[in-house]
C-alpha atoms as one frame of an Amber mdcrd trajectory, in Angstrom:
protein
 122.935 122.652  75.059 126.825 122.540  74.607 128.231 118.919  73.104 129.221
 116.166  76.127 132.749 115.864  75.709 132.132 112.210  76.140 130.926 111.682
  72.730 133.851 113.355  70.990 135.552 110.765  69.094 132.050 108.674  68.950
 130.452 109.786  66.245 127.120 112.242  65.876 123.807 110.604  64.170 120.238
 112.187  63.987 117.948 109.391  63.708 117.387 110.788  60.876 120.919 110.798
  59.246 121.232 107.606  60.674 118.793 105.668  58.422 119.251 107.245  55.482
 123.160 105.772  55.917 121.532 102.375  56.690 118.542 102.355  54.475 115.690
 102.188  57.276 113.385 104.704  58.620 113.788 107.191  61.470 110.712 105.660
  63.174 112.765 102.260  63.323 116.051 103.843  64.499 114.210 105.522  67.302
 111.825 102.026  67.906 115.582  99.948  67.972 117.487 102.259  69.979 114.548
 104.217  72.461 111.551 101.534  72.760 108.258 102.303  71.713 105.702 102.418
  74.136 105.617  98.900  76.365 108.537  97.625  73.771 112.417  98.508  75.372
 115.056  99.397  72.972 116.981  96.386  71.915 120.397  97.783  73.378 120.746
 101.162  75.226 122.233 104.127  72.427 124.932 106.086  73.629 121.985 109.514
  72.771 123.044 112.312  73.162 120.865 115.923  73.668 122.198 118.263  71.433
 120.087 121.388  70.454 116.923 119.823  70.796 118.003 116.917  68.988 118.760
 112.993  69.548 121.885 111.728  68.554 123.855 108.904  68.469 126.746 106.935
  68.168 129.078 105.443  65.477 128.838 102.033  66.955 125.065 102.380  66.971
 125.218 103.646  63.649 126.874 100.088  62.642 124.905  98.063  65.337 121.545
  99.487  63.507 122.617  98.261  60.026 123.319  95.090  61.200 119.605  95.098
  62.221 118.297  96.669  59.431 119.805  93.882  57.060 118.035  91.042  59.559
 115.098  92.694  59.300 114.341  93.119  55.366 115.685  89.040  55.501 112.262
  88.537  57.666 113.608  87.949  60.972 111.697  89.576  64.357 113.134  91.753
  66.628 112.334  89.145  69.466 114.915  86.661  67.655 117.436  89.849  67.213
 117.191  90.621  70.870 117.664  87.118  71.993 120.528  86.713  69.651 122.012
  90.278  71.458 121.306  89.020  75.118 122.822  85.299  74.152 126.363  87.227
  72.712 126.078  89.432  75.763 125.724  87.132  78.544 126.983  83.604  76.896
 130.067  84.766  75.149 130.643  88.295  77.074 130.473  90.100  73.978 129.306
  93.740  75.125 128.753  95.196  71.896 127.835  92.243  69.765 126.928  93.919
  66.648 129.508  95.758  66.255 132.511  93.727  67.438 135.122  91.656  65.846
 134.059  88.601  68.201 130.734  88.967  65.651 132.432  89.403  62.303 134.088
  86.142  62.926 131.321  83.728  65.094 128.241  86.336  64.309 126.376  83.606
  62.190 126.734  80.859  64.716 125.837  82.468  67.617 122.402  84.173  65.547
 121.853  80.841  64.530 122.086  79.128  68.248 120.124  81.610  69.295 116.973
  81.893  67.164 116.810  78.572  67.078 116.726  78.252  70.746 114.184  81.298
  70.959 110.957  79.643  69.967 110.402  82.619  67.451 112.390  81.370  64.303
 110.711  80.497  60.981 112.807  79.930  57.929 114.418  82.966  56.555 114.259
  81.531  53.375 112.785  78.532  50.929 114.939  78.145  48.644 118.371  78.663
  51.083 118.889  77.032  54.170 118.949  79.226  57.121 123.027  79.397  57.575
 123.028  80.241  54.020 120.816  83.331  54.429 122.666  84.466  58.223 125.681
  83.839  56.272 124.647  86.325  53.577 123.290  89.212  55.935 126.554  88.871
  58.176 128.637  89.038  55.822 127.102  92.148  53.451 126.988  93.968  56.968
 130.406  93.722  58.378 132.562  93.295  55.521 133.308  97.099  54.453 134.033
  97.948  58.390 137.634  97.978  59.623 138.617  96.938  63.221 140.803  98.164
  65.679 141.557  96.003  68.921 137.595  94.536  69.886 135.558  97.092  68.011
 134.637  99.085  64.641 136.651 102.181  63.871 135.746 102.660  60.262 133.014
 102.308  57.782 134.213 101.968  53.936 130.773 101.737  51.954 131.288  99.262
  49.326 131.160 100.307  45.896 132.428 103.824  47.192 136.061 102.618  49.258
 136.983 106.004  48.285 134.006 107.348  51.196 134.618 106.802  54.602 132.835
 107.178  57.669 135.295 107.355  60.908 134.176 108.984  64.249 137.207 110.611
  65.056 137.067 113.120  61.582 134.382 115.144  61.401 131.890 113.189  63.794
 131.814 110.630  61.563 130.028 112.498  58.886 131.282 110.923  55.081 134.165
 112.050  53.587 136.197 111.465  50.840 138.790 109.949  52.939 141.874 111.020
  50.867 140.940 114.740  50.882 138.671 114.970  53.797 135.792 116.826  52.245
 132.309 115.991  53.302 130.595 113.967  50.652 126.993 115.875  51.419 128.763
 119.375  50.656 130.366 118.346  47.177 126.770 116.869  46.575 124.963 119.753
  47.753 127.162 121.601  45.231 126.815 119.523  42.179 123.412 119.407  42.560
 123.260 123.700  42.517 126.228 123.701  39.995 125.647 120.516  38.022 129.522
 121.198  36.854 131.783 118.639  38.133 135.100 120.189  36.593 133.850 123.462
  38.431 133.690 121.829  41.633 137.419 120.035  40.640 139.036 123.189  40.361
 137.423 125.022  43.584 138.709 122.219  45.622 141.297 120.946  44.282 140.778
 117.773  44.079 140.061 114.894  40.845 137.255 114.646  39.183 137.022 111.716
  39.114 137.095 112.085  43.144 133.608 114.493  42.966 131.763 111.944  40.592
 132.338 108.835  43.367 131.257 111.059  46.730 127.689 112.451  44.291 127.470
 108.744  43.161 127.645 107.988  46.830 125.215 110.878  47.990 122.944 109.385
  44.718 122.861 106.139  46.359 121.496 107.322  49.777 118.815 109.019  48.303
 117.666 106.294  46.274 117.582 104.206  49.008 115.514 107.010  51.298 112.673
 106.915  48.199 112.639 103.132  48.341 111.979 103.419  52.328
């Protein structure tokens, strides 16, 4: 099936690619985005069909970390998808994981709203609650850069160097000064194992190859932990 020409520019996820960039599963990025059985989605993915396949967005791609990270700090998806419906129809926030209007008043309104919902419990002992949404807000939108209301790039912190942008690539993770895809320079180290090799074939610093296979090391750590 040939690409909708209405995604160009948005960025192209498999499930799959999608939580291993997010540190989840592929079961929960289909469960958040598709339903599962009686459950709906918790917001409607911009998926696409492409060669038998599921894809989706960039701003999904963002929207589903910011899930992923209230998740593993205990809260339900019935307190995430009030929180979404509250920023959608009390402050007319569209896109509320993924907007600026978030970065800036995302703890208050998750904290208005799970505490409204009848579903929260104490994300922590130790921390008060704004302590912990505080935390989880914060480690999820502060490598993300902004133009006008929403996300237009992802800069993984430690790796600045990386960047995710829909509009190069499909949003696939380059090196942003050369453009190279970070999988293909790991692919190649990992059937090489000779960074100065791969420095001279491309062109480009070595010390550039060792952050995009540090990067690509990362991910896959985090897809044996899940």
């Amino acid at each position: 099936m040939p690409l909708d020409d209405s995604i160009i520019g948005q960025g192209v996820y498999t499930p799959r690619e999608a939580s291993r960039l997010i540190g989840t599963t592929p079961q929960n990025v289909l469960r958040w985005t598709r339903g599962s059985g009686p459950t709906e989605p918790l917001w409607k993915a911009h998926y696409q069909f492409i060669d038998d396949s599921t894809e989706i967005s960039f701003s999904d791609l963002i929207e589903l970390r910011v899930v992923s990270g209230l998740r593993r700090a205990g809260l339900s998806l019935q307190s995430i998808r009030f929180a979404i419906s509250v920023a959608q129809e009390q402050f007319g926030i569209e896109r509320p994981l993924s907007s600026r209007d978030f970065k800036t008043d995302g703890v208050e309104i998750l904290m208005d709203s799970v505490e409204d919902d009848g579903e929260y419990v104490s994300l922590s002992r130790k921390s008060p609650g704004q302590k912990v949404f505080r935390q989880i807000v914060d480690q999820s939108l502060r490598d993300l850069e902004y133009e006008g209301d929403y996300v237009a790039r992802w800069r993984p912190e430690p790796y600045n160097e990386v960047v995710l942008d829909p509009r190069r690539s499909f949003g696939e993770p380059l090196l942003d000064e050369f453009g190279i895809s970070t999988g293909t320079l790991f692919a190649e180290f990992k059937e090489f194992g000779d960074v100065q090799y791969l420095s001279k074939i491309y062109e480009i610093p070595v010390s550039a190859i060792r952050k995009a296979t540090a990067f690509e090391q990362s991910l896959e750590k985090q897809a044996e932990k899940n």
